[in-house]
PDB file of C-alpha atoms in Angstrom:
ATOM      1  CA  SER A  26      -4.911-119.111  14.952  1.00 80.00           C
ATOM      2  CA  ALA A  27      -2.816-116.676  12.941  1.00 87.00           C
ATOM      3  CA  VAL A  28      -1.987-113.098  13.851  1.00 92.00           C
ATOM      4  CA  ILE A  29      -1.573-110.737  10.923  1.00 95.00           C
ATOM      5  CA  SER A  30       0.223-107.440  11.002  1.00 95.00           C
ATOM      6  CA  GLN A  31      -0.637-105.211   8.104  1.00 97.00           C
ATOM      7  CA  LYS A  32       1.235-101.971   7.408  1.00 97.00           C
ATOM      8  CA  PRO A  33       0.516 -99.146   6.986  1.00 97.00           C
ATOM      9  CA  SER A  34      -2.883 -99.009   8.635  1.00 96.00           C
ATOM     10  CA  ARG A  35      -3.763 -95.969   6.585  1.00 97.00           C
ATOM     11  CA  ASP A  36      -2.219 -93.562   4.147  1.00 98.00           C
ATOM     12  CA  ILE A  37      -3.079 -90.543   2.055  1.00 98.00           C
ATOM     13  CA  CYS A  38      -1.245 -90.538  -1.270  1.00 97.00           C
ATOM     14  CA  GLN A  39      -0.910 -88.294  -4.277  1.00 97.00           C
ATOM     15  CA  ARG A  40      -2.262 -89.504  -7.566  1.00 97.00           C
ATOM     16  CA  GLY A  41       0.350 -91.009  -9.833  1.00 98.00           C
ATOM     17  CA  THR A  42       2.403 -92.387  -6.965  1.00 98.00           C
ATOM     18  CA  SER A  43       2.626 -95.977  -5.661  1.00 98.00           C
ATOM     19  CA  LEU A  44       2.074 -97.489  -2.248  1.00 98.00           C
ATOM     20  CA  THR A  45       3.361-100.841  -1.002  1.00 98.00           C
ATOM     21  CA  ILE A  46       1.340-102.595   1.692  1.00 98.00           C
ATOM     22  CA  GLN A  47       2.975-105.220   3.842  1.00 98.00           C
ATOM     23  CA  CYS A  48       1.382-108.318   5.381  1.00 97.00           C
ATOM     24  CA  GLN A  49       3.307-110.201   8.040  1.00 97.00           C
ATOM     25  CA  VAL A  50       1.962-113.404   9.642  1.00 96.00           C
ATOM     26  CA  ASP A  51       3.180-114.853  12.931  1.00 95.00           C
ATOM     27  CA  SER A  52       3.243-118.394  11.534  1.00 92.00           C
ATOM     28  CA  GLN A  53       3.793-120.148   8.240  1.00 91.00           C
ATOM     29  CA  VAL A  54       0.636-120.294   6.146  1.00 89.00           C
ATOM     30  CA  THR A  55      -0.259-122.112   2.989  1.00 84.00           C
ATOM     31  CA  MET A  56      -2.551-119.536   1.419  1.00 85.00           C
ATOM     32  CA  MET A  57      -2.293-115.741   1.289  1.00 92.00           C
ATOM     33  CA  PHE A  58      -4.762-113.488  -0.442  1.00 93.00           C
ATOM     34  CA  TRP A  59      -5.331-109.791  -1.070  1.00 96.00           C
ATOM     35  CA  TYR A  60      -8.785-108.228  -1.061  1.00 95.00           C
ATOM     36  CA  ARG A  61     -10.155-104.778  -1.716  1.00 97.00           C
ATOM     37  CA  GLN A  62     -13.161-103.319   0.079  1.00 96.00           C
ATOM     38  CA  GLN A  63     -14.804-100.085  -1.030  1.00 92.00           C
ATOM     39  CA  PRO A  64     -16.494 -98.113   1.761  1.00 87.00           C
ATOM     40  CA  GLY A  65     -19.761 -99.759   2.721  1.00 88.00           C
ATOM     41  CA  GLN A  66     -19.276-102.586   0.221  1.00 91.00           C
ATOM     42  CA  SER A  67     -18.320-106.229   0.394  1.00 92.00           C
ATOM     43  CA  LEU A  68     -14.867-107.669  -0.165  1.00 93.00           C
ATOM     44  CA  THR A  69     -13.488-108.294  -3.652  1.00 93.00           C
ATOM     45  CA  LEU A  70     -10.609-110.669  -4.189  1.00 91.00           C
ATOM     46  CA  ILE A  71      -7.664-109.108  -5.981  1.00 95.00           C
ATOM     47  CA  ALA A  72      -5.256-112.016  -6.179  1.00 93.00           C
ATOM     48  CA  THR A  73      -3.738-115.069  -4.564  1.00 91.00           C
ATOM     49  CA  ALA A  74      -0.163-114.539  -3.475  1.00 92.00           C
ATOM     50  CA  ASN A  75       1.863-117.617  -4.439  1.00 85.00           C
ATOM     51  CA  GLN A  76       5.130-118.282  -2.721  1.00 86.00           C
ATOM     52  CA  GLY A  77       8.075-118.128  -5.119  1.00 82.00           C
ATOM     53  CA  SER A  78       5.952-117.552  -8.206  1.00 83.00           C
ATOM     54  CA  GLU A  79       3.733-114.981  -9.824  1.00 87.00           C
ATOM     55  CA  ALA A  80       0.460-114.170  -8.110  1.00 91.00           C
ATOM     56  CA  THR A  81      -2.852-115.374  -9.553  1.00 91.00           C
ATOM     57  CA  TYR A  82      -5.049-112.389 -10.378  1.00 94.00           C
ATOM     58  CA  GLU A  83      -8.822-112.240 -10.509  1.00 91.00           C
ATOM     59  CA  SER A  84     -10.719-110.771 -13.422  1.00 92.00           C
ATOM     60  CA  GLY A  85     -10.331-107.004 -13.532  1.00 94.00           C
ATOM     61  CA  PHE A  86      -7.002-106.913 -11.716  1.00 96.00           C
ATOM     62  CA  VAL A  87      -3.615-106.968 -13.428  1.00 96.00           C
ATOM     63  CA  ILE A  88      -0.040-107.376 -12.307  1.00 96.00           C
ATOM     64  CA  ASP A  89       1.118-104.036 -13.643  1.00 97.00           C
ATOM     65  CA  LYS A  90      -1.362-102.229 -11.463  1.00 98.00           C
ATOM     66  CA  PHE A  91      -1.175-104.469  -8.395  1.00 98.00           C
ATOM     67  CA  PRO A  92       2.214-106.218  -8.268  1.00 97.00           C
ATOM     68  CA  ILE A  93       2.384-108.746  -5.466  1.00 96.00           C
ATOM     69  CA  SER A  94       5.375-110.423  -3.857  1.00 95.00           C
ATOM     70  CA  ARG A  95       5.498-113.415  -1.553  1.00 95.00           C
ATOM     71  CA  PRO A  96       9.106-114.313  -0.761  1.00 93.00           C
ATOM     72  CA  ASN A  97       8.270-116.812   2.003  1.00 93.00           C
ATOM     73  CA  LEU A  98       5.439-118.471   3.913  1.00 93.00           C
ATOM     74  CA  THR A  99       4.925-115.598   6.380  1.00 95.00           C
ATOM     75  CA  PHE A 100       5.178-112.404   4.314  1.00 96.00           C
ATOM     76  CA  SER A 101       3.609-110.728   1.306  1.00 96.00           C
ATOM     77  CA  THR A 102       3.376-107.273  -0.203  1.00 97.00           C
ATOM     78  CA  LEU A 103       0.783-105.634  -2.427  1.00 98.00           C
ATOM     79  CA  THR A 104       1.730-102.503  -4.371  1.00 98.00           C
ATOM     80  CA  VAL A 105      -0.927-100.157  -5.717  1.00 98.00           C
ATOM     81  CA  SER A 106       0.756 -98.490  -8.704  1.00 98.00           C
ATOM     82  CA  ASN A 107       0.155 -95.207 -10.455  1.00 98.00           C
ATOM     83  CA  MET A 108      -2.711 -94.461  -8.096  1.00 98.00           C
ATOM     84  CA  SER A 109      -5.853 -92.547  -8.949  1.00 97.00           C
ATOM     85  CA  PRO A 110      -8.725 -91.468  -6.693  1.00 96.00           C
ATOM     86  CA  GLU A 111     -10.608 -94.604  -7.821  1.00 96.00           C
ATOM     87  CA  ASP A 112      -8.038 -96.688  -5.927  1.00 97.00           C
ATOM     88  CA  SER A 113      -9.179 -95.192  -2.654  1.00 97.00           C
ATOM     89  CA  SER A 114     -10.308 -98.209  -0.705  1.00 97.00           C
ATOM     90  CA  ILE A 115      -9.460-100.592   2.146  1.00 97.00           C
ATOM     91  CA  TYR A 116      -6.978-103.287   1.207  1.00 98.00           C
ATOM     92  CA  LEU A 117      -6.989-106.476   3.275  1.00 97.00           C
ATOM     93  CA  CYS A 118      -4.568-109.345   3.594  1.00 97.00           C
ATOM     94  CA  SER A 119      -6.015-112.767   4.402  1.00 94.00           C
ATOM     95  CA  VAL A 120      -4.382-116.103   5.170  1.00 92.00           C
ATOM     96  CA  GLU A 121      -5.379-119.731   5.567  1.00 85.00           C
ATOM     97  CA  GLN A 122      -2.980-121.929   7.438  1.00 77.00           C
ATOM     98  CA  SER A 123      -4.001-124.970   5.437  1.00 71.00           C
ATOM     99  CA  ARG A 124      -6.821-126.181   3.207  1.00 65.00           C
ATOM    100  CA  GLY A 125     -10.131-126.392   5.006  1.00 65.00           C
ATOM    101  CA  THR A 126      -9.194-124.150   7.926  1.00 72.00           C
ATOM    102  CA  GLU A 127     -10.700-120.772   8.699  1.00 82.00           C
ATOM    103  CA  ALA A 128      -9.365-117.654   7.058  1.00 87.00           C
ATOM    104  CA  PHE A 129      -7.801-114.872   9.103  1.00 91.00           C
ATOM    105  CA  PHE A 130      -7.742-111.259   8.034  1.00 94.00           C
ATOM    106  CA  GLY A 131      -5.509-108.303   8.773  1.00 95.00           C
ATOM    107  CA  GLN A 132      -6.966-105.054  10.039  1.00 95.00           C
ATOM    108  CA  GLY A 133      -6.734-103.572   6.577  1.00 96.00           C
ATOM    109  CA  THR A 134      -4.987-100.570   5.017  1.00 97.00           C
ATOM    110  CA  ARG A 135      -7.215 -97.574   4.429  1.00 97.00           C
ATOM    111  CA  LEU A 136      -5.910 -95.812   1.325  1.00 97.00           C
ATOM    112  CA  THR A 137      -7.013 -92.372   0.219  1.00 97.00           C
ATOM    113  CA  VAL A 138      -5.724 -91.031  -3.077  1.00 97.00           C
ATOM    114  CA  VAL A 139      -5.947 -87.264  -3.587  1.00 97.00           C
TER     115      VAL A 139
ATOM    116  CA  LEU B   8     -18.732-121.380  -5.356  1.00 53.00           C
ATOM    117  CA  ALA B   9     -22.456-121.444  -4.717  1.00 62.00           C
ATOM    118  CA  LYS B  10     -24.210-118.090  -4.821  1.00 83.00           C
ATOM    119  CA  THR B  11     -25.700-116.908  -1.564  1.00 90.00           C
ATOM    120  CA  THR B  12     -28.576-114.535  -0.836  1.00 93.00           C
ATOM    121  CA  GLN B  13     -29.117-112.873   2.536  1.00 95.00           C
ATOM    122  CA  PRO B  14     -31.030-109.830   3.779  1.00 96.00           C
ATOM    123  CA  ILE B  15     -29.230-106.532   3.261  1.00 96.00           C
ATOM    124  CA  SER B  16     -29.946-105.303   6.773  1.00 97.00           C
ATOM    125  CA  MET B  17     -31.637-106.187  10.059  1.00 97.00           C
ATOM    126  CA  ASP B  18     -32.462-104.283  13.194  1.00 97.00           C
ATOM    127  CA  SER B  19     -32.717-105.669  16.709  1.00 97.00           C
ATOM    128  CA  TYR B  20     -32.627-104.640  20.339  1.00 97.00           C
ATOM    129  CA  GLU B  21     -30.273-105.651  23.086  1.00 97.00           C
ATOM    130  CA  GLY B  22     -31.144-108.964  24.686  1.00 97.00           C
ATOM    131  CA  GLN B  23     -33.087-110.311  21.714  1.00 97.00           C
ATOM    132  CA  GLU B  24     -32.224-113.359  19.672  1.00 97.00           C
ATOM    133  CA  VAL B  25     -31.305-112.577  16.083  1.00 98.00           C
ATOM    134  CA  ASN B  26     -31.662-115.051  13.235  1.00 98.00           C
ATOM    135  CA  ILE B  27     -30.086-114.297   9.888  1.00 97.00           C
ATOM    136  CA  THR B  28     -31.073-116.612   7.057  1.00 96.00           C
ATOM    137  CA  CYS B  29     -28.936-117.281   4.010  1.00 95.00           C
ATOM    138  CA  SER B  30     -30.219-118.923   0.856  1.00 95.00           C
ATOM    139  CA  HIS B  31     -27.887-121.137  -1.184  1.00 92.00           C
ATOM    140  CA  ASN B  32     -30.016-123.146  -3.579  1.00 92.00           C
ATOM    141  CA  ASN B  33     -27.063-124.379  -5.640  1.00 89.00           C
ATOM    142  CA  ILE B  34     -24.990-125.751  -2.779  1.00 90.00           C
ATOM    143  CA  ALA B  35     -22.851-128.734  -3.821  1.00 87.00           C
ATOM    144  CA  THR B  36     -22.353-132.009  -2.000  1.00 88.00           C
ATOM    145  CA  ASN B  37     -18.874-131.117  -0.727  1.00 85.00           C
ATOM    146  CA  ASP B  38     -19.700-127.508   0.217  1.00 87.00           C
ATOM    147  CA  TYR B  39     -19.605-126.265   3.781  1.00 89.00           C
ATOM    148  CA  ILE B  40     -21.448-123.179   5.061  1.00 91.00           C
ATOM    149  CA  THR B  41     -19.381-120.592   6.896  1.00 91.00           C
ATOM    150  CA  TRP B  42     -20.283-117.294   8.516  1.00 95.00           C
ATOM    151  CA  TYR B  43     -17.973-114.351   9.035  1.00 95.00           C
ATOM    152  CA  GLN B  44     -18.478-111.175  11.093  1.00 97.00           C
ATOM    153  CA  GLN B  45     -16.976-107.803  10.241  1.00 96.00           C
ATOM    154  CA  PHE B  46     -16.871-104.831  12.549  1.00 95.00           C
ATOM    155  CA  PRO B  47     -16.193-101.347  11.165  1.00 89.00           C
ATOM    156  CA  SER B  48     -12.500-100.758  10.426  1.00 87.00           C
ATOM    157  CA  GLN B  49     -11.591-104.402  10.928  1.00 92.00           C
ATOM    158  CA  GLY B  50     -11.118-107.440   8.743  1.00 94.00           C
ATOM    159  CA  PRO B  51     -13.758-110.183   8.768  1.00 95.00           C
ATOM    160  CA  ARG B  52     -13.634-112.763  11.570  1.00 95.00           C
ATOM    161  CA  PHE B  53     -14.720-116.392  11.440  1.00 93.00           C
ATOM    162  CA  ILE B  54     -17.835-117.136  13.482  1.00 95.00           C
ATOM    163  CA  ILE B  55     -19.028-120.641  12.714  1.00 94.00           C
ATOM    164  CA  GLN B  56     -19.002-123.351  10.086  1.00 91.00           C
ATOM    165  CA  GLY B  57     -21.277-126.326   9.439  1.00 92.00           C
ATOM    166  CA  TYR B  58     -22.265-129.002   6.966  1.00 92.00           C
ATOM    167  CA  LYS B  59     -25.674-130.179   8.153  1.00 91.00           C
ATOM    168  CA  THR B  60     -28.092-130.132  11.111  1.00 91.00           C
ATOM    169  CA  LYS B  61     -26.964-127.870  13.918  1.00 96.00           C
ATOM    170  CA  VAL B  62     -23.639-126.502  15.052  1.00 95.00           C
ATOM    171  CA  THR B  63     -23.149-124.442  18.198  1.00 96.00           C
ATOM    172  CA  ASN B  64     -20.169-122.661  19.648  1.00 95.00           C
ATOM    173  CA  GLU B  65     -19.669-120.015  22.292  1.00 93.00           C
ATOM    174  CA  VAL B  66     -20.689-117.239  19.909  1.00 92.00           C
ATOM    175  CA  ALA B  67     -23.526-118.547  17.764  1.00 96.00           C
ATOM    176  CA  SER B  68     -25.551-121.453  16.482  1.00 97.00           C
ATOM    177  CA  LEU B  69     -25.924-122.498  12.872  1.00 97.00           C
ATOM    178  CA  PHE B  70     -29.043-124.318  11.742  1.00 97.00           C
ATOM    179  CA  ILE B  71     -28.958-126.221   8.459  1.00 97.00           C
ATOM    180  CA  PRO B  72     -32.061-128.059   7.179  1.00 96.00           C
ATOM    181  CA  ALA B  73     -31.847-131.469   5.551  1.00 96.00           C
ATOM    182  CA  ASP B  74     -31.875-130.103   1.996  1.00 95.00           C
ATOM    183  CA  ARG B  75     -29.046-127.651   2.857  1.00 95.00           C
ATOM    184  CA  LYS B  76     -30.479-125.024   0.521  1.00 95.00           C
ATOM    185  CA  SER B  77     -30.499-122.474   3.282  1.00 95.00           C
ATOM    186  CA  SER B  78     -28.952-121.884   6.672  1.00 96.00           C
ATOM    187  CA  THR B  79     -29.718-119.698   9.662  1.00 97.00           C
ATOM    188  CA  LEU B  80     -27.184-118.010  11.886  1.00 98.00           C
ATOM    189  CA  SER B  81     -28.599-117.504  15.340  1.00 98.00           C
ATOM    190  CA  LEU B  82     -27.121-114.958  17.754  1.00 97.00           C
ATOM    191  CA  PRO B  83     -28.550-115.356  21.277  1.00 94.00           C
ATOM    192  CA  ARG B  84     -29.235-112.253  23.361  1.00 93.00           C
ATOM    193  CA  VAL B  85     -27.427-109.730  21.186  1.00 97.00           C
ATOM    194  CA  SER B  86     -25.683-106.724  22.644  1.00 96.00           C
ATOM    195  CA  LEU B  87     -24.641-103.407  21.115  1.00 97.00           C
ATOM    196  CA  SER B  88     -21.232-104.935  20.342  1.00 95.00           C
ATOM    197  CA  ASP B  89     -22.875-107.403  17.955  1.00 96.00           C
ATOM    198  CA  THR B  90     -23.553-104.558  15.536  1.00 97.00           C
ATOM    199  CA  ALA B  91     -21.616-105.647  12.471  1.00 97.00           C
ATOM    200  CA  VAL B  92     -21.919-107.044   8.959  1.00 97.00           C
ATOM    201  CA  TYR B  93     -22.460-110.789   8.768  1.00 98.00           C
ATOM    202  CA  TYR B  94     -21.389-112.717   5.671  1.00 95.00           C
ATOM    203  CA  CYS B  95     -22.592-116.160   4.656  1.00 93.00           C
ATOM    204  CA  LEU B  96     -20.187-118.133   2.438  1.00 90.00           C
ATOM    205  CA  VAL B  97     -20.556-121.521   0.828  1.00 88.00           C
ATOM    206  CA  GLY B  98     -17.732-123.580  -0.595  1.00 81.00           C
ATOM    207  CA  ASP B  99     -15.656-126.728  -0.667  1.00 75.00           C
ATOM    208  CA  TRP B 100     -12.867-125.599   1.628  1.00 67.00           C
ATOM    209  CA  MET B 101     -10.856-128.788   1.122  1.00 64.00           C
ATOM    210  CA  ASP B 102     -10.782-128.454  -2.672  1.00 66.00           C
ATOM    211  CA  THR B 103      -7.152-127.906  -3.640  1.00 60.00           C
ATOM    212  CA  GLY B 104      -8.203-126.150  -6.791  1.00 61.00           C
ATOM    213  CA  ARG B 105     -10.482-123.603  -5.261  1.00 62.00           C
ATOM    214  CA  ARG B 106      -9.799-119.922  -5.027  1.00 60.00           C
ATOM    215  CA  ALA B 107     -10.164-117.751  -1.997  1.00 68.00           C
ATOM    216  CA  LEU B 108     -13.341-116.944  -0.133  1.00 76.00           C
ATOM    217  CA  THR B 109     -16.030-115.188  -2.169  1.00 78.00           C
ATOM    218  CA  PHE B 110     -18.005-112.703  -0.176  1.00 85.00           C
ATOM    219  CA  GLY B 111     -21.568-111.740  -0.985  1.00 85.00           C
ATOM    220  CA  SER B 112     -23.136-108.498   0.079  1.00 88.00           C
ATOM    221  CA  GLY B 113     -23.650-109.528   3.714  1.00 95.00           C
ATOM    222  CA  THR B 114     -26.247-108.524   6.278  1.00 97.00           C
ATOM    223  CA  ARG B 115     -25.761-105.356   8.207  1.00 97.00           C
ATOM    224  CA  LEU B 116     -27.071-105.934  11.739  1.00 98.00           C
ATOM    225  CA  GLN B 117     -27.834-102.900  13.842  1.00 97.00           C
ATOM    226  CA  VAL B 118     -28.476-103.505  17.523  1.00 97.00           C
ATOM    227  CA  GLN B 119     -30.299-100.741  19.384  1.00 96.00           C
ATOM    228  CA  PRO B 120     -30.270-100.175  23.161  1.00 95.00           C
TER     229      PRO B 120
END
């Protein structure tokens, strides 16, 4: 199994500012992903965090708005830039230790933009 | 990834068996069926995965008919703590070119005392 520490667990931010969310895993993992979950809704994939290279973004998500870093096999960050109230959501980090294994999720970061 | 359809919500009482069915008519030969559970304010958690027939673990059973176009997650004797959203996912987890998990709308299970 993999234990994921996601920080912060929640934050209230002013519009126009940026927030960086950290995801730390207790073991090296092959795959790391970032999801967004609106209240009462399902999860939507934002991007795949690639080690040592640019993240792969899903349709509707761009690097300028959600820059992602992954400097090694245990750590990644997601930044929500120039925030607006529409960015209020839960952001989740997910990892898979290798292809074909189960995915593990962090507890999520509950972001409120005012 | 194959599209999945499952009921939006279900209600049950403590001690009852709950069966949640997921439809996946376009499942591919290499696809596996996986179920995740999500409690409020937590990330999803893996429950069970199967390819065909029946799979059972300490938490649930997964029934998959021969044509694999549907699957049923069975939770024996549910308790209040089983109140959660249950997601059915279908995909080829070993495919090196695949993207991450794609979540459908899930089934919100409410267990009453």
